[in-house]
Amino acid sequence: MHVPSSIANQSDTARVHDGASVAASAMLGDFVVAYAGADVGEQCRVLGFTQLWPGVRLEAGAELGPGVTFEAPLPGEHAAIVVGPQARVGAGALICRGVRLGLGAVVTAGAVVTQDVPPHAVVSGSPARITDYVRNDTGAPAMAWHQRATFPQEPSVVPLGVGGVTLHRFKFLQDPRGDLSVGEFDREIPFLPKRYFLVMNVPSDKTRGEHAHRQCHQFLVCVKGSCAVVVDDLDQRCEVQLDSPDLGVYLPPMTWGIQYKYSSDAVLLVFASDYYAADDYIRDYDQFVAEKRTAISQEQA
Amino acid sequence: MHVPSSIANQSDTARVHDGASVAASAMLGDFVVAYAGADVGEQCRVLGFTQLWPGVRLEAGAELGPGVTFEAPLPGEHAAIVVGPQARVGAGALICRGVRLGLGAVVTAGAVVTQDVPPHAVVSGSPARITDYVRNDTGAPAMAWHQRATFPQEPSVVPLGVGGVTLHRFKFLQDPRGDLSVGEFDREIPFLPKRYFLVMNVPSDKTRGEHAHRQCHQFLVCVKGSCAVVVDDLDQRCEVQLDSPDLGVYLPPMTWGIQYKYSSDAVLLVFASDYYAADDYIRDYDQFVAEKRTAISQEQA
Amino acid sequence: MHVPSSIANQSDTARVHDGASVAASAMLGDFVVAYAGADVGEQCRVLGFTQLWPGVRLEAGAELGPGVTFEAPLPGEHAAIVVGPQARVGAGALICRGVRLGLGAVVTAGAVVTQDVPPHAVVSGSPARITDYVRNDTGAPAMAWHQRATFPQEPSVVPLGVGGVTLHRFKFLQDPRGDLSVGEFDREIPFLPKRYFLVMNVPSDKTRGEHAHRQCHQFLVCVKGSCAVVVDDLDQRCEVQLDSPDLGVYLPPMTWGIQYKYSSDAVLLVFASDYYAADDYIRDYDQFVAEKRTAISQEQA
Amino acid sequence: MHVPSSIANQSDTARVHDGASVAASAMLGDFVVAYAGADVGEQCRVLGFTQLWPGVRLEAGAELGPGVTFEAPLPGEHAAIVVGPQARVGAGALICRGVRLGLGAVVTAGAVVTQDVPPHAVVSGSPARITDYVRNDTGAPAMAWHQRATFPQEPSVVPLGVGGVTLHRFKFLQDPRGDLSVGEFDREIPFLPKRYFLVMNVPSDKTRGEHAHRQCHQFLVCVKGSCAVVVDDLDQRCEVQLDSPDLGVYLPPMTWGIQYKYSSDAVLLVFASDYYAADDYIRDYDQFVAEKRTAISQEQA
Amino acid sequence: MHVPSSIANQSDTARVHDGASVAASAMLGDFVVAYAGADVGEQCRVLGFTQLWPGVRLEAGAELGPGVTFEAPLPGEHAAIVVGPQARVGAGALICRGVRLGLGAVVTAGAVVTQDVPPHAVVSGSPARITDYVRNDTGAPAMAWHQRATFPQEPSVVPLGVGGVTLHRFKFLQDPRGDLSVGEFDREIPFLPKRYFLVMNVPSDKTRGEHAHRQCHQFLVCVKGSCAVVVDDLDQRCEVQLDSPDLGVYLPPMTWGIQYKYSSDAVLLVFASDYYAADDYIRDYDQFVAEKRTAISQEQA
Amino acid sequence: MHVPSSIANQSDTARVHDGASVAASAMLGDFVVAYAGADVGEQCRVLGFTQLWPGVRLEAGAELGPGVTFEAPLPGEHAAIVVGPQARVGAGALICRGVRLGLGAVVTAGAVVTQDVPPHAVVSGSPARITDYVRNDTGAPAMAWHQRATFPQEPSVVPLGVGGVTLHRFKFLQDPRGDLSVGEFDREIPFLPKRYFLVMNVPSDKTRGEHAHRQCHQFLVCVKGSCAVVVDDLDQRCEVQLDSPDLGVYLPPMTWGIQYKYSSDAVLLVFASDYYAADDYIRDYDQFVAEKRTAISQEQA
């Protein structure tokens, strides 16, 4: 954001109380107040009219538009609000007590955030819901894949540009007595399944998945209704809309996967190359970042 | 049917024209007319007020209630109507030109039959639709399984009493964020799949399947909506209603299978133990009867 | 029905077997057959092409159009079909085994009757459903009230012409916060209730009520959706459609009442002047006829 | 229909009473009875088991399948049933008292006909509904236009092959803010309207139109939902499905028009070139036949 | 709320203009401005960034989170906004001109309040709607009754813990011909009704009731759909969901009652023990508080 | 708005940076900041807690309630937000980057404005949608016509008080075979049409029309569903709801017209007196203002 020079790096109307921690490279705009126990990281920017309560922590590179309000702490407690690294909060947004915004998350202007926001997610509205993910450092939307590339109409396999993830179109036979979609394992789908599961009755505002597998391959088909699948290899994210039973997405191991925007009638069919093993799951994104970086550096070594 | 002795075996008001073929053991009631080219098999019974046109053939053991009407043939043709062995046609029913009723088929009173009726099927209404199948020689309904046995509520496997066919209840996890149903291959499901297919958009009055496999094992799950599955090992038939995504039916090779009564939103998921092979399919019921009998006699030998 | 003199009283093509009972005043048309065990009462008329099986009984004054088919009896049994006094069966109708048609019932042409038909009811279709009642000896429809009289639009009370039954229109106040309908007991409604009950989820092809009270007064309001109410004082029947929450019907004691044609969302609210008393109910129509006649003669004495 | 020689032209089981009129070229099959007052025209065929009551009239060339039932007349009356010239009644059909089947009408097997059938219409079911019209003497269906010709996708005008009737596709502009369809009078539509009317809330089993105008031009657009339009210039009939608001049909004067198969939400918009004038309407088909023939002969002269 | 000591009781950035009335025990946070004509009661707390206009009155114990905005007054007028005793307004909320928040009302963070909020009600969203009530001084939700107690499944009467209010489960008879629910006056329902009324077509965001009766008893049954009923005896509040026609709530005189959360198809049936009498209604909550307290003290005396 | 004298014309807590342009007659309230590149016109009022970024322009007479937030500009750019003459922005509203509010537009309190707002429109909600228009300088709502006047129930013509615009009620004939509505050109509708068009599938939050014709007359009928029509003759605006197929609105030339609030099933039929001519359209409101004023002055001369 461009800010007039008169208010950088710290406006003379801003106030930093004793006991507040504000990094030297941070910028505080007009009428910003940092109370004891607030913590503002390097390169953060707070544009104006914001009270940073005890327990509010802005991590490095976080940006807050004008008029952002944090809910005040309860008596004898800290507000315990965290704005993650590189997260951006739009003008006039409200962040409730106890909320944590993940790495690179985006809150659009005017949103009322009552729940945690996952890394790279974009939220908007009141109460705020996830509407998209951020593709990469350019800030482009992950759901823009449909604009960037041609959806295959004929049976074929298309890489999504995120690690080894592929999008599959299968044969679909239309018939007055009923339609038929067919897929073959070890031929079209690159493994033999040991397990399948069906996901259904997912509320439209819920997000599922949010994990990676260390060893297990997965293949997703939305056999009824529709849902959106976001895949993430650390470097890139991509969102595809599965809205036809002859579309599938293949997730190799060490791919972070998210499913959301389920239609009310959606049934998601998942094939897995292995039986269930609890220790194959990575459910913490920081842990995924760490293991994926190790894996990449080993590949490159 | 009980018939007063006064009209057996052939009423004096019945008329058999030259060129008609009527078996000695057949019974023709009052005002029945058999024209040249009609063919009435052994043990057939025709209760009254019926014209048997050229090209109408009643096979052994067929029974017709009173007031059954056959559509008359077109000029220069035969009616080409076949009532299969042991088939039963109810009072006041109408059978259209060209229709073939299969072995043991049942037409309820007043039905208007405009299409072929598969072996052992029960049809009713105008136009007539399949509403059930006949379980076995007792004439009991195949869909009575739900009355005869307890549907498993816990994860388990239940034999249906038709060859090696089994009904499976899987784990079903209810969760506010979406429900989950899981099945494991080579453990709960007795094979590893090479292929899956999805059947959907089946009109409610259509019947699918109607074939057996020589080698391939199949497993059926109705992942959305509901449908009915009829299984047939020649000796017995059974119908189960698949109306929950955690229910499945296993069909071993040499099982005749039928699916119908699809709800408008139904999606049927089928796993197959082999890739598609045209010569593994038996699509003609008579052929199935022949091969199955051979197989049974070889087993018994 | 007018029948050419050439076929009255018994056509030379009709046949009466030994053991059949046919009243002298009965008329049998062309190609009618009465088997041993059939019973045809006084003044009955059977127009043609009908087989009267063992166990078929036509009571006095019953009339059958041409081409009526009775389902044949099962082996060793009687058909056990009864056509009640003055009942009329239309051309081409089919009557299934075991069915009883009540006093004055009407089967329209082509109907397929699979269930008993109550006294004075009119049925049609395949399978046959009740569509109306017969008003009185003229054969006029009971539901013709809406054609005979003006439905009250303003709050008022209108006699239905059946004993002391009255139709009530109440005040209906429309308000942006919700509409309001008000009725007052002992003022608009001629009694203080002791009991209320709600009837709902009635399938559209079902009939309820079918009883009279000896002492109890009733008041019916269809508070949601719609239904039809038939009232019967022995001499007259009348049907009104209750399709608005500001309409009500008052039934004094010794009124036979029936409700049917419920819309899928209908909720019928009934007020009763007395607590439940099993011996206040008359559920058998013949019993109602007897008691009502006694009551009338006592009144007149 | 092919009939065995043994029953032509009149079976020995058929009976013709004194006072019945049966043409020499007519054919009566087994157990057909013609009572006094019945009238059977030249070249008629009645296949069997039918009672022809007083007042039943089969006009020249009418054909009845086996087991057709006519409702019997009321006392002192005639049945007043007319089967028009070249009309065909299928096996097991039932024709109610007072019904008139028009010229060339077709009743399918098993239908229960309770209402008049217009000329050239095809009816089926119970109660019978119009499902199609007969195109011309070949007996081909009028609704086959969609199979015979390509529906215009671009704005254009296509003759339907029935007099001067034309089918119009208009411009249709899709826009996220709302779609737009445009038609121009005196340019695309060949007249300036004096009147428009809207037809809506038509039950799906009702038929509208059934008239011709002497002077007035009409133009029909189904702006919501869909309906079918049948046009008839005496020589040919054609049915088109109007299922899009950018489709229209132009009817010049002296065109017989019918609309039916309304969807529940259908709104039909009609433009007329003249103000309402009662004497411009021809509502009787015979009258239309007469005036149209006069007009054609005058044109040719 | 916990506030850093540096801003209590009045921040040096807060401004109190001449003519403003601020109680000594009130706390004003950073950048709070009180203009002439504003009135801040004892123990009030205003956390920051709020303009208190002429005509804004915060009653004793009211609390405002950070960033609360009051709409400014029209020219020549006062804002006439009242925040009632002990009311709480969440962070970032907006209170429109003329709004009155009742005793103990709660506005959640980010809400936009455009209408008065009744005593003890909880509102949220934009525009703010009532979502709950506060049970008592503990701040617990009134709708938690379903968590605190077991809903009766068998016919019975359960006290709700609010004065003499009782919840009734009636007999419910399920029958394939229609379900039946029965309630008896003067037995199950503790009075004989003089009046009934039906409430329907209530928009889902509307609240009804909001009054008490001095003499009249009431009984509420939701005969279709569902609604929520809140009852209040001054000391306690309780909310029950009426979602079945066999549930009812009895309100004795001097009970404050509210109904809301109507489903779109809801029909609420109310019985009243008296005819309508305007002076029996208490529609002002303060008046209810006064009369109820008098009544209680008289009982205790 | 009434503002205490202590803050007019410029509060001592307000700050105007070098390079900001603030008119002498403008009023800036407490804690308002105008940065270099902001532009505040004559008679503007900004009540408090607002940052006026580079590129924010308030035109003459614009008014901003307290707590209005403008989205900050992107680096190296201006915010490019324009608040048009006499526009009013309610308390706590948020205006996004790049938005332009038209002449006299109204943003209600708490709205989140993400799109341009047309002249005289009223927007509210998050995101903000048009809910009304302003009738005239009194600020009264345009949609209040329904409160000011009686909608005609009988066929008739009613002037709307905006130039020569008239509202028409037509004959509506209900018929069991379908309802009929009739309108006559050159009689009831004051012109002969040259063109018609149908508007449908308009999302409920979209606005159409927004233009005037120089020569062409128009007539609007909503033949299915409903929509609102706003007419504007510069001096006055009026909104009517068309929700019945027998209602129409006549727009003479030089009338600005807008349609919105379409129900999901709405089909709007428009008749025009001329063929399409691009140069007959005035699509820019400023242009309309200029031409209309010229026309009025010529009339008056």
PDB file of C-alpha atoms in Angstrom, chain E residues 15 17 31 33 35 49-51 53 69-77 94, chain F residues 1-2 4 6-7 12-13 30-31 47-49 66-67 91-92 109-110 125:
ATOM      1  CA  ARG E  15     -12.294  14.330  25.224  1.00  0.00           C
ATOM      2  CA  HIS E  17     -16.966  18.566  25.975  1.00  0.00           C
ATOM      3  CA  PHE E  31      -9.971   8.755  21.304  1.00  0.00           C
ATOM      4  CA  VAL E  33     -15.334  11.943  22.450  1.00  0.00           C
ATOM      5  CA  TYR E  35     -20.196  15.945  23.096  1.00  0.00           C
ATOM      6  CA  PHE E  49     -12.710   5.285  18.907  1.00  0.00           C
ATOM      7  CA  THR E  50     -16.308   6.225  19.701  1.00  0.00           C
ATOM      8  CA  GLN E  51     -18.155   9.549  19.292  1.00  0.00           C
ATOM      9  CA  TRP E  53     -23.318  12.435  20.219  1.00  0.00           C
ATOM     10  CA  THR E  69     -20.020   3.769  16.011  1.00  0.00           C
ATOM     11  CA  PHE E  70     -23.205   5.664  16.832  1.00  0.00           C
ATOM     12  CA  GLU E  71     -25.069   7.251  13.939  1.00  0.00           C
ATOM     13  CA  ALA E  72     -24.890  11.073  14.249  1.00  0.00           C
ATOM     14  CA  PRO E  73     -28.027  13.101  15.043  1.00  0.00           C
ATOM     15  CA  LEU E  74     -30.041  14.888  12.375  1.00  0.00           C
ATOM     16  CA  PRO E  75     -29.717  18.692  12.317  1.00  0.00           C
ATOM     17  CA  GLY E  76     -31.453  20.291  15.259  1.00  0.00           C
ATOM     18  CA  GLU E  77     -32.171  16.983  16.922  1.00  0.00           C
ATOM     19  CA  LEU E  94     -22.902   0.149  14.610  1.00  0.00           C
TER      20      LEU E  94
ATOM     21  CA  MET F   1     -26.794  16.669  10.313  1.00  0.00           C
ATOM     22  CA  HIS F   2     -26.629  18.586  13.537  1.00  0.00           C
ATOM     23  CA  PRO F   4     -22.133  20.513  18.099  1.00  0.00           C
ATOM     24  CA  SER F   6     -17.387  22.807  19.178  1.00  0.00           C
ATOM     25  CA  ILE F   7     -16.368  20.828  16.090  1.00  0.00           C
ATOM     26  CA  ASP F  12      -8.802  20.886  16.432  1.00  0.00           C
ATOM     27  CA  THR F  13      -8.261  17.125  16.322  1.00  0.00           C
ATOM     28  CA  ASP F  30     -12.849  15.007  15.159  1.00  0.00           C
ATOM     29  CA  PHE F  31      -9.868  12.894  14.144  1.00  0.00           C
ATOM     30  CA  LEU F  47     -18.149  13.840  10.902  1.00  0.00           C
ATOM     31  CA  GLY F  48     -15.206  11.987  12.418  1.00  0.00           C
ATOM     32  CA  PHE F  49     -12.673   9.103  12.375  1.00  0.00           C
ATOM     33  CA  PRO F  66     -18.963   9.152  11.652  1.00  0.00           C
ATOM     34  CA  GLY F  67     -16.557   6.242  11.268  1.00  0.00           C
ATOM     35  CA  ALA F  91     -22.146   6.013   9.709  1.00  0.00           C
ATOM     36  CA  GLY F  92     -19.628   3.170   9.738  1.00  0.00           C
ATOM     37  CA  ALA F 109     -25.118   3.092   7.669  1.00  0.00           C
ATOM     38  CA  GLY F 110     -22.808   0.078   7.848  1.00  0.00           C
ATOM     39  CA  GLY F 125     -25.847  -4.258   3.091  1.00  0.00           C
TER      40      GLY F 125
END
